[in-house]
PDB file of C-alpha atoms in Angstrom:
ATOM      1  CA  MET A   1     -31.644  46.786-136.311  1.00 76.00           C
ATOM      2  CA  ARG A   2     -31.873  44.854-139.598  1.00 80.00           C
ATOM      3  CA  VAL A   3     -29.822  47.504-141.401  1.00 83.00           C
ATOM      4  CA  LEU A   4     -27.199  47.387-138.712  1.00 85.00           C
ATOM      5  CA  THR A   5     -27.046  43.568-138.852  1.00 87.00           C
ATOM      6  CA  ASP A   6     -26.638  43.686-142.669  1.00 88.00           C
ATOM      7  CA  ARG A   7     -23.820  46.171-142.471  1.00 88.00           C
ATOM      8  CA  LEU A   8     -22.045  44.202-139.788  1.00 91.00           C
ATOM      9  CA  PHE A   9     -22.329  41.032-141.769  1.00 91.00           C
ATOM     10  CA  GLN A  10     -21.114  42.857-144.937  1.00 91.00           C
ATOM     11  CA  ALA A  11     -18.151  44.313-142.997  1.00 91.00           C
ATOM     12  CA  PHE A  12     -17.325  40.863-141.587  1.00 92.00           C
ATOM     13  CA  THR A  13     -17.366  39.154-145.026  1.00 92.00           C
ATOM     14  CA  MET A  14     -15.367  41.888-146.569  1.00 92.00           C
ATOM     15  CA  ALA A  15     -12.746  41.622-143.746  1.00 93.00           C
ATOM     16  CA  VAL A  16     -12.487  37.867-144.256  1.00 92.00           C
ATOM     17  CA  ALA A  17     -12.159  38.309-148.052  1.00 91.00           C
ATOM     18  CA  LEU A  18      -9.478  40.968-147.629  1.00 93.00           C
ATOM     19  CA  SER A  19      -7.549  38.770-145.140  1.00 92.00           C
ATOM     20  CA  VAL A  20      -7.590  35.796-147.479  1.00 91.00           C
ATOM     21  CA  SER A  21      -6.444  38.012-150.423  1.00 91.00           C
ATOM     22  CA  ILE A  22      -3.570  39.367-148.295  1.00 94.00           C
ATOM     23  CA  ILE A  23      -2.417  35.917-147.400  1.00 92.00           C
ATOM     24  CA  LEU A  24      -2.656  34.717-151.000  1.00 88.00           C
ATOM     25  CA  ALA A  25      -0.739  37.865-152.196  1.00 91.00           C
ATOM     26  CA  PHE A  26       1.966  37.245-149.493  1.00 91.00           C
ATOM     27  CA  ILE A  27       2.382  33.654-150.618  1.00 89.00           C
ATOM     28  CA  LEU A  28       2.672  34.631-154.286  1.00 88.00           C
ATOM     29  CA  PHE A  29       5.115  37.398-153.469  1.00 91.00           C
ATOM     30  CA  GLN A  30       7.299  35.042-151.411  1.00 90.00           C
ATOM     31  CA  LEU A  31       7.255  32.463-154.252  1.00 88.00           C
ATOM     32  CA  ILE A  32       8.240  35.018-156.859  1.00 90.00           C
ATOM     33  CA  LYS A  33      10.812  36.726-154.672  1.00 90.00           C
ATOM     34  CA  ASP A  34      12.672  33.494-153.725  1.00 89.00           C
ATOM     35  CA  GLY A  35      11.940  31.335-156.776  1.00 87.00           C
ATOM     36  CA  ILE A  36      12.094  33.460-159.892  1.00 88.00           C
ATOM     37  CA  GLY A  37      15.858  33.774-159.756  1.00 86.00           C
ATOM     38  CA  SER A  38      16.447  30.014-160.087  1.00 84.00           C
ATOM     39  CA  ILE A  39      14.117  29.506-163.070  1.00 87.00           C
ATOM     40  CA  ASN A  40      16.155  29.290-166.205  1.00 86.00           C
ATOM     41  CA  LEU A  41      16.699  26.799-169.015  1.00 88.00           C
ATOM     42  CA  ASN A  42      18.884  24.529-166.825  1.00 86.00           C
ATOM     43  CA  PHE A  43      15.911  24.216-164.419  1.00 87.00           C
ATOM     44  CA  PHE A  44      13.926  22.377-167.097  1.00 89.00           C
ATOM     45  CA  VAL A  45      16.602  20.485-168.936  1.00 88.00           C
ATOM     46  CA  GLU A  46      18.987  19.325-166.258  1.00 86.00           C
ATOM     47  CA  THR A  47      18.455  16.640-163.625  1.00 85.00           C
ATOM     48  CA  ALA A  48      19.386  16.853-159.916  1.00 81.00           C
ATOM     49  CA  ARG A  49      23.048  17.585-159.199  1.00 80.00           C
ATOM     50  CA  PRO A  50      25.139  17.333-156.038  1.00 78.00           C
ATOM     51  CA  VAL A  51      25.421  20.299-153.788  1.00 75.00           C
ATOM     52  CA  GLY A  52      28.167  22.739-155.024  1.00 72.00           C
ATOM     53  CA  SER A  53      27.935  21.841-158.681  1.00 73.00           C
ATOM     54  CA  ASN A  54      26.337  25.221-159.475  1.00 70.00           C
ATOM     55  CA  SER A  55      23.786  23.527-161.698  1.00 72.00           C
ATOM     56  CA  GLY A  56      20.958  21.124-161.599  1.00 78.00           C
ATOM     57  CA  GLY A  57      17.291  21.263-162.246  1.00 84.00           C
ATOM     58  CA  PHE A  58      13.907  19.597-162.025  1.00 89.00           C
ATOM     59  CA  LYS A  59      13.868  17.657-165.315  1.00 90.00           C
ATOM     60  CA  GLN A  60      13.472  14.221-163.667  1.00 91.00           C
ATOM     61  CA  ALA A  61      10.805  15.596-161.413  1.00 92.00           C
ATOM     62  CA  ILE A  62       8.817  17.307-164.237  1.00 92.00           C
ATOM     63  CA  VAL A  63       8.851  14.164-166.436  1.00 94.00           C
ATOM     64  CA  GLY A  64       8.056  12.028-163.447  1.00 93.00           C
ATOM     65  CA  SER A  65       5.093  14.215-162.489  1.00 93.00           C
ATOM     66  CA  LEU A  66       3.855  14.153-166.080  1.00 93.00           C
ATOM     67  CA  LEU A  67       3.942  10.356-166.168  1.00 95.00           C
ATOM     68  CA  ILE A  68       2.515   9.691-162.699  1.00 95.00           C
ATOM     69  CA  ASP A  69      -0.332  12.256-163.009  1.00 94.00           C
ATOM     70  CA  SER A  70      -1.228  11.045-166.532  1.00 95.00           C
ATOM     71  CA  ILE A  71      -1.608   7.437-165.424  1.00 95.00           C
ATOM     72  CA  ALA A  72      -3.514   8.587-162.346  1.00 95.00           C
ATOM     73  CA  MET A  73      -5.935  10.692-164.386  1.00 95.00           C
ATOM     74  CA  ILE A  74      -6.641   7.735-166.802  1.00 95.00           C
ATOM     75  CA  ILE A  75      -7.553   5.608-163.721  1.00 95.00           C
ATOM     76  CA  ILE A  76      -9.541   8.418-162.134  1.00 95.00           C
ATOM     77  CA  ILE A  77     -11.603   9.405-165.234  1.00 94.00           C
ATOM     78  CA  SER A  78     -12.323   5.693-166.096  1.00 93.00           C
ATOM     79  CA  PHE A  79     -13.651   4.779-162.643  1.00 93.00           C
ATOM     80  CA  SER A  80     -15.284   8.130-161.838  1.00 92.00           C
ATOM     81  CA  VAL A  81     -17.428   8.444-164.957  1.00 92.00           C
ATOM     82  CA  LEU A  82     -18.717   4.844-164.556  1.00 93.00           C
ATOM     83  CA  GLY A  83     -19.240   5.347-160.824  1.00 93.00           C
ATOM     84  CA  GLY A  84     -21.032   8.671-161.302  1.00 92.00           C
ATOM     85  CA  LEU A  85     -23.251   7.151-164.028  1.00 91.00           C
ATOM     86  CA  PHE A  86     -24.165   4.247-161.693  1.00 92.00           C
ATOM     87  CA  LEU A  87     -25.074   6.625-158.890  1.00 92.00           C
ATOM     88  CA  HIS A  88     -27.230   8.678-161.265  1.00 89.00           C
ATOM     89  CA  VAL A  89     -28.984   5.814-163.101  1.00 89.00           C
ATOM     90  CA  TYR A  90     -29.477   3.491-160.133  1.00 89.00           C
ATOM     91  CA  PRO A  91     -29.671   5.882-157.124  1.00 87.00           C
ATOM     92  CA  GLU A  92     -31.957   3.673-154.985  1.00 86.00           C
ATOM     93  CA  THR A  93     -30.065   0.465-155.045  1.00 90.00           C
ATOM     94  CA  LEU A  94     -28.195  -0.806-151.996  1.00 93.00           C
ATOM     95  CA  LEU A  95     -24.930  -0.903-153.898  1.00 92.00           C
ATOM     96  CA  SER A  96     -25.404   2.697-154.993  1.00 92.00           C
ATOM     97  CA  LYS A  97     -25.955   3.819-151.424  1.00 91.00           C
ATOM     98  CA  ILE A  98     -22.924   1.901-150.249  1.00 93.00           C
ATOM     99  CA  LEU A  99     -20.779   3.391-153.071  1.00 93.00           C
ATOM    100  CA  LYS A 100     -21.890   6.895-152.225  1.00 91.00           C
ATOM    101  CA  GLU A 101     -21.195   6.588-148.550  1.00 91.00           C
ATOM    102  CA  SER A 102     -17.820   4.988-149.311  1.00 92.00           C
ATOM    103  CA  MET A 103     -16.850   7.882-151.577  1.00 92.00           C
ATOM    104  CA  SER A 104     -17.948  10.419-149.006  1.00 91.00           C
ATOM    105  CA  LEU A 105     -15.842   8.681-146.361  1.00 91.00           C
ATOM    106  CA  LEU A 106     -12.827   8.332-148.643  1.00 90.00           C
ATOM    107  CA  GLN A 107     -13.056  11.969-149.687  1.00 88.00           C
ATOM    108  CA  GLY A 108     -12.493  13.002-146.089  1.00 87.00           C
ATOM    109  CA  THR A 109      -9.657  10.557-145.532  1.00 88.00           C
ATOM    110  CA  PRO A 110      -6.144  12.219-145.109  1.00 91.00           C
ATOM    111  CA  THR A 111      -4.079  11.663-148.216  1.00 91.00           C
ATOM    112  CA  ILE A 112      -1.209  10.191-146.251  1.00 91.00           C
ATOM    113  CA  VAL A 113      -3.531   7.305-145.296  1.00 92.00           C
ATOM    114  CA  CYS A 114      -4.124   6.624-149.013  1.00 91.00           C
ATOM    115  CA  GLY A 115      -0.355   6.498-149.501  1.00 91.00           C
ATOM    116  CA  ILE A 116       0.103   4.032-146.587  1.00 93.00           C
ATOM    117  CA  CYS A 117      -2.681   1.751-147.885  1.00 93.00           C
ATOM    118  CA  VAL A 118      -1.145   1.655-151.280  1.00 94.00           C
ATOM    119  CA  TYR A 119       2.210   0.960-149.706  1.00 94.00           C
ATOM    120  CA  TYR A 120       0.868  -2.111-147.996  1.00 93.00           C
ATOM    121  CA  MET A 121      -1.242  -3.277-150.931  1.00 92.00           C
ATOM    122  CA  VAL A 122       1.019  -2.508-153.921  1.00 93.00           C
ATOM    123  CA  VAL A 123       4.556  -1.555-152.914  1.00 93.00           C
ATOM    124  CA  ARG A 124       5.075  -4.497-150.530  1.00 92.00           C
ATOM    125  CA  SER A 125       3.639  -6.955-153.002  1.00 91.00           C
ATOM    126  CA  MET A 126       5.776  -5.679-155.844  1.00 90.00           C
ATOM    127  CA  GLY A 127       8.824  -5.530-153.566  1.00 91.00           C
ATOM    128  CA  HIS A 128       9.865  -1.983-154.493  1.00 91.00           C
ATOM    129  CA  PHE A 129       8.572   1.646-154.930  1.00 93.00           C
ATOM    130  CA  SER A 130       7.282   2.612-158.383  1.00 94.00           C
ATOM    131  CA  GLY A 131       5.621   5.338-160.379  1.00 93.00           C
ATOM    132  CA  PHE A 132       2.551   3.009-160.809  1.00 94.00           C
ATOM    133  CA  ALA A 133       2.131   2.840-157.078  1.00 94.00           C
ATOM    134  CA  GLY A 134       2.222   6.653-156.959  1.00 94.00           C
ATOM    135  CA  SER A 135      -0.420   6.828-159.641  1.00 95.00           C
ATOM    136  CA  ILE A 136      -2.701   4.428-157.763  1.00 95.00           C
ATOM    137  CA  ALA A 137      -2.246   6.454-154.579  1.00 94.00           C
ATOM    138  CA  LEU A 138      -3.130   9.721-156.339  1.00 94.00           C
ATOM    139  CA  ALA A 139      -6.104   7.993-158.005  1.00 94.00           C
ATOM    140  CA  LEU A 140      -7.395   7.078-154.548  1.00 93.00           C
ATOM    141  CA  VAL A 141      -7.269  10.808-153.693  1.00 93.00           C
ATOM    142  CA  GLY A 142      -8.977  11.956-156.828  1.00 93.00           C
ATOM    143  CA  ILE A 143     -11.672   9.260-157.490  1.00 94.00           C
ATOM    144  CA  PRO A 144     -14.022  10.136-154.549  1.00 93.00           C
ATOM    145  CA  TYR A 145     -13.963  13.814-155.449  1.00 91.00           C
ATOM    146  CA  MET A 146     -14.700  13.107-159.184  1.00 93.00           C
ATOM    147  CA  VAL A 147     -17.325  10.372-158.615  1.00 93.00           C
ATOM    148  CA  LEU A 148     -19.462  12.645-156.452  1.00 92.00           C
ATOM    149  CA  ALA A 149     -18.922  15.570-158.814  1.00 91.00           C
ATOM    150  CA  SER A 150     -19.810  13.407-161.850  1.00 92.00           C
ATOM    151  CA  GLU A 151     -23.064  12.345-160.178  1.00 91.00           C
ATOM    152  CA  GLN A 152     -24.087  16.000-159.666  1.00 91.00           C
ATOM    153  CA  ILE A 153     -23.118  16.757-163.323  1.00 90.00           C
ATOM    154  CA  PHE A 154     -25.271  13.883-164.703  1.00 91.00           C
ATOM    155  CA  LYS A 155     -28.215  15.120-162.583  1.00 89.00           C
ATOM    156  CA  MET A 156     -28.071  18.418-164.458  1.00 87.00           C
ATOM    157  CA  THR A 157     -29.170  16.704-167.714  1.00 86.00           C
ATOM    158  CA  PRO A 158     -32.656  18.141-168.521  1.00 86.00           C
ATOM    159  CA  SER A 159     -35.281  15.497-167.818  1.00 86.00           C
ATOM    160  CA  LEU A 160     -37.245  16.591-170.872  1.00 87.00           C
ATOM    161  CA  LEU A 161     -34.295  15.789-173.049  1.00 85.00           C
ATOM    162  CA  VAL A 162     -34.003  12.281-171.509  1.00 86.00           C
ATOM    163  CA  GLU A 163     -37.722  11.642-171.786  1.00 86.00           C
ATOM    164  CA  ALA A 164     -37.706  12.719-175.370  1.00 88.00           C
ATOM    165  CA  ALA A 165     -34.928  10.254-176.118  1.00 86.00           C
ATOM    166  CA  TYR A 166     -36.833   7.388-174.466  1.00 86.00           C
ATOM    167  CA  SER A 167     -39.941   8.348-176.389  1.00 86.00           C
ATOM    168  CA  LEU A 168     -38.064   7.908-179.655  1.00 86.00           C
ATOM    169  CA  GLY A 169     -37.404   4.353-178.626  1.00 84.00           C
ATOM    170  CA  LEU A 170     -33.752   4.584-177.572  1.00 85.00           C
ATOM    171  CA  SER A 171     -32.424   1.998-175.212  1.00 86.00           C
ATOM    172  CA  LYS A 172     -31.042   3.008-171.816  1.00 85.00           C
ATOM    173  CA  ALA A 173     -27.509   2.440-173.033  1.00 87.00           C
ATOM    174  CA  ARG A 174     -27.997   4.755-176.008  1.00 88.00           C
ATOM    175  CA  VAL A 175     -29.619   7.439-173.862  1.00 88.00           C
ATOM    176  CA  ILE A 176     -26.691   7.328-171.536  1.00 88.00           C
ATOM    177  CA  PHE A 177     -24.168   7.505-174.382  1.00 86.00           C
ATOM    178  CA  TYR A 178     -25.836   9.901-176.761  1.00 87.00           C
ATOM    179  CA  VAL A 179     -27.697  12.213-174.363  1.00 88.00           C
ATOM    180  CA  ILE A 180     -26.298  12.134-170.768  1.00 89.00           C
ATOM    181  CA  LEU A 181     -22.598  11.821-171.573  1.00 89.00           C
ATOM    182  CA  ARG A 182     -22.834  14.223-174.518  1.00 87.00           C
ATOM    183  CA  PHE A 183     -24.618  16.845-172.421  1.00 86.00           C
ATOM    184  CA  ALA A 184     -22.067  16.393-169.647  1.00 87.00           C
ATOM    185  CA  LYS A 185     -18.834  16.477-171.685  1.00 86.00           C
ATOM    186  CA  PHE A 186     -17.777  20.059-170.904  1.00 84.00           C
ATOM    187  CA  PRO A 187     -18.542  19.873-167.189  1.00 86.00           C
ATOM    188  CA  LEU A 188     -16.738  16.543-167.018  1.00 89.00           C
ATOM    189  CA  LEU A 189     -13.727  18.104-168.659  1.00 86.00           C
ATOM    190  CA  ALA A 190     -13.788  20.974-166.201  1.00 85.00           C
ATOM    191  CA  ILE A 191     -13.958  18.542-163.237  1.00 89.00           C
ATOM    192  CA  SER A 192     -11.126  16.495-164.732  1.00 90.00           C
ATOM    193  CA  LEU A 193      -8.887  19.671-164.827  1.00 87.00           C
ATOM    194  CA  LEU A 194      -9.864  20.509-161.216  1.00 87.00           C
ATOM    195  CA  THR A 195      -9.044  16.996-160.097  1.00 91.00           C
ATOM    196  CA  LEU A 196      -5.658  17.172-161.924  1.00 91.00           C
ATOM    197  CA  ALA A 197      -4.894  20.511-160.214  1.00 87.00           C
ATOM    198  CA  ARG A 198      -5.725  18.855-156.914  1.00 86.00           C
ATOM    199  CA  ILE A 199      -3.579  15.753-157.181  1.00 91.00           C
ATOM    200  CA  ALA A 200      -0.610  17.618-158.941  1.00 89.00           C
ATOM    201  CA  GLY A 201       0.529  19.124-155.625  1.00 86.00           C
ATOM    202  CA  GLU A 202       0.041  16.057-153.436  1.00 89.00           C
ATOM    203  CA  THR A 203       3.207  14.954-151.693  1.00 90.00           C
ATOM    204  CA  ALA A 204       2.219  12.615-148.811  1.00 90.00           C
ATOM    205  CA  PRO A 205       0.803   9.775-150.963  1.00 91.00           C
ATOM    206  CA  LEU A 206       4.038   9.796-153.089  1.00 93.00           C
ATOM    207  CA  LEU A 207       6.320   9.534-150.102  1.00 91.00           C
ATOM    208  CA  PHE A 208       5.211   5.895-149.569  1.00 90.00           C
ATOM    209  CA  THR A 209       4.764   4.863-153.155  1.00 93.00           C
ATOM    210  CA  ALA A 210       6.860   6.688-155.867  1.00 92.00           C
ATOM    211  CA  PHE A 211       9.548   7.465-153.246  1.00 88.00           C
ATOM    212  CA  GLY A 212      11.474   9.809-155.583  1.00 87.00           C
ATOM    213  CA  ASN A 213      14.609   9.417-157.844  1.00 86.00           C
ATOM    214  CA  SER A 214      17.626  11.670-158.427  1.00 84.00           C
ATOM    215  CA  PHE A 215      17.873  10.403-162.020  1.00 88.00           C
ATOM    216  CA  LEU A 216      15.572  10.589-165.010  1.00 89.00           C
ATOM    217  CA  GLU A 217      13.376   7.535-165.011  1.00 90.00           C
ATOM    218  CA  LEU A 218      10.877   6.809-167.821  1.00 92.00           C
ATOM    219  CA  ASN A 219       9.794   3.393-166.623  1.00 92.00           C
ATOM    220  CA  PRO A 220       6.708   3.750-164.262  1.00 92.00           C
ATOM    221  CA  GLY A 221       7.529   0.371-162.797  1.00 92.00           C
ATOM    222  CA  ARG A 222      10.576   1.828-161.019  1.00 92.00           C
ATOM    223  CA  PRO A 223      10.909   4.590-158.399  1.00 92.00           C
ATOM    224  CA  MET A 224      10.246   7.956-159.892  1.00 92.00           C
ATOM    225  CA  ALA A 225      10.743  11.572-159.013  1.00 91.00           C
ATOM    226  CA  ALA A 226       7.830  13.998-158.920  1.00 92.00           C
ATOM    227  CA  MET A 227       7.580  17.780-158.511  1.00 92.00           C
ATOM    228  CA  PRO A 228       6.046  17.781-154.956  1.00 92.00           C
ATOM    229  CA  LEU A 229       8.514  15.133-153.769  1.00 91.00           C
ATOM    230  CA  GLN A 230      11.479  17.018-155.161  1.00 91.00           C
ATOM    231  CA  ILE A 231      10.296  20.249-153.522  1.00 92.00           C
ATOM    232  CA  PHE A 232       9.903  18.453-150.228  1.00 92.00           C
ATOM    233  CA  ILE A 233      13.335  16.886-150.370  1.00 90.00           C
ATOM    234  CA  TYR A 234      15.004  20.153-151.284  1.00 90.00           C
ATOM    235  CA  ALA A 235      13.024  22.160-148.725  1.00 91.00           C
ATOM    236  CA  ILE A 236      14.090  20.029-145.728  1.00 90.00           C
ATOM    237  CA  SER A 237      17.746  19.942-146.806  1.00 88.00           C
ATOM    238  CA  PRO A 238      20.325  22.179-144.956  1.00 88.00           C
ATOM    239  CA  TYR A 239      21.587  23.693-148.257  1.00 87.00           C
ATOM    240  CA  ASP A 240      20.645  27.187-149.391  1.00 87.00           C
ATOM    241  CA  GLU A 241      21.211  26.190-153.062  1.00 86.00           C
ATOM    242  CA  TRP A 242      18.553  23.402-152.776  1.00 88.00           C
ATOM    243  CA  HIS A 243      16.208  25.815-150.886  1.00 89.00           C
ATOM    244  CA  ARG A 244      16.313  28.159-153.880  1.00 88.00           C
ATOM    245  CA  LEU A 245      15.517  25.283-156.191  1.00 88.00           C
ATOM    246  CA  ALA A 246      12.578  24.290-153.941  1.00 91.00           C
ATOM    247  CA  TRP A 247      11.177  27.799-154.190  1.00 91.00           C
ATOM    248  CA  ALA A 248      11.527  27.703-157.902  1.00 91.00           C
ATOM    249  CA  GLY A 249       9.823  24.289-158.093  1.00 90.00           C
ATOM    250  CA  ALA A 250       6.913  25.527-155.943  1.00 92.00           C
ATOM    251  CA  LEU A 251       6.611  28.588-158.234  1.00 92.00           C
ATOM    252  CA  VAL A 252       6.432  26.428-161.364  1.00 91.00           C
ATOM    253  CA  LEU A 253       3.801  24.168-159.715  1.00 89.00           C
ATOM    254  CA  ILE A 254       1.655  27.264-158.871  1.00 89.00           C
ATOM    255  CA  ILE A 255       2.064  28.542-162.489  1.00 90.00           C
ATOM    256  CA  PHE A 256       0.927  25.064-163.747  1.00 88.00           C
ATOM    257  CA  VAL A 257      -2.233  25.182-161.517  1.00 84.00           C
ATOM    258  CA  THR A 258      -2.957  28.739-162.631  1.00 85.00           C
ATOM    259  CA  VAL A 259      -2.675  27.687-166.308  1.00 86.00           C
ATOM    260  CA  LEU A 260      -5.163  24.840-165.586  1.00 83.00           C
ATOM    261  CA  SER A 261      -7.533  27.381-164.060  1.00 80.00           C
ATOM    262  CA  ILE A 262      -7.328  29.631-167.124  1.00 82.00           C
ATOM    263  CA  ILE A 263      -8.024  26.684-169.410  1.00 80.00           C
ATOM    264  CA  LEU A 264     -10.910  25.704-167.129  1.00 76.00           C
ATOM    265  CA  GLY A 265     -12.401  29.223-167.446  1.00 73.00           C
ATOM    266  CA  ARG A 266     -12.228  28.972-171.244  1.00 70.00           C
ATOM    267  CA  TYR A 267     -14.012  25.632-171.310  1.00 65.00           C
ATOM    268  CA  ARG A 268     -16.646  26.821-168.909  1.00 62.00           C
ATOM    269  CA  ARG A 269     -17.490  29.658-171.298  1.00 61.00           C
ATOM    270  CA  LEU A 270     -17.607  27.045-174.164  1.00 55.00           C
ATOM    271  CA  GLY A 271     -19.937  24.889-172.085  1.00 53.00           C
ATOM    272  CA  GLU A 272     -22.222  27.762-171.521  1.00 53.00           C
TER     273      GLU A 272
END
């Protein structure tokens, strides 16, 4: 009976894994089939053009995503490392318990809710949409994930290493800076890349904050385009030409996430 149960479980897990692989392969096939034809030099160096101009690209969206995601990652890493350290160093305090519960609750919050909150707190107070507001909305999505992951990373620091540092007379601040943070630098880098891959494809928070822009905009204080936003706008349009550009944008976004995963794999090996 036990052998039969094991084989049934093995068959079930293999069937699930095969199903997921087929779905993933179908998505990749569809992206390549409909998107590869529109990827050329114009796609990267030209901004959006009106329908019928037989040109146009994603330049404003690529530049916008780079700026918005970079500002968001600066906010995420700054708050998350400090938050994770606080949870690790002072785990039994009331503030630490409140912070951990808040992060767990925020982690499960739909991302569109983060966008609406930033719209009411930032966009309405500024009086207009902006790339900064988009970065804050993406930071709200990424901070809970990275705070909780950072706490787990700091917990992996060998206790013998920390005790040895204290026995040498180092203060708590020096132990955190020279032992815990140094030990966690590669895992923190890996988590940062994973967080970047997660927020890079978010569309809902940007609909209420960055809003999008048909022109190249380098000032984050103004409405900015972004890759997910541009894909969304083109995908819901009635024009076949824009549909092809949307497929091409989705393919480029997938390639970007895949490159991040490859880099992550290399850093994991370095960390080991």
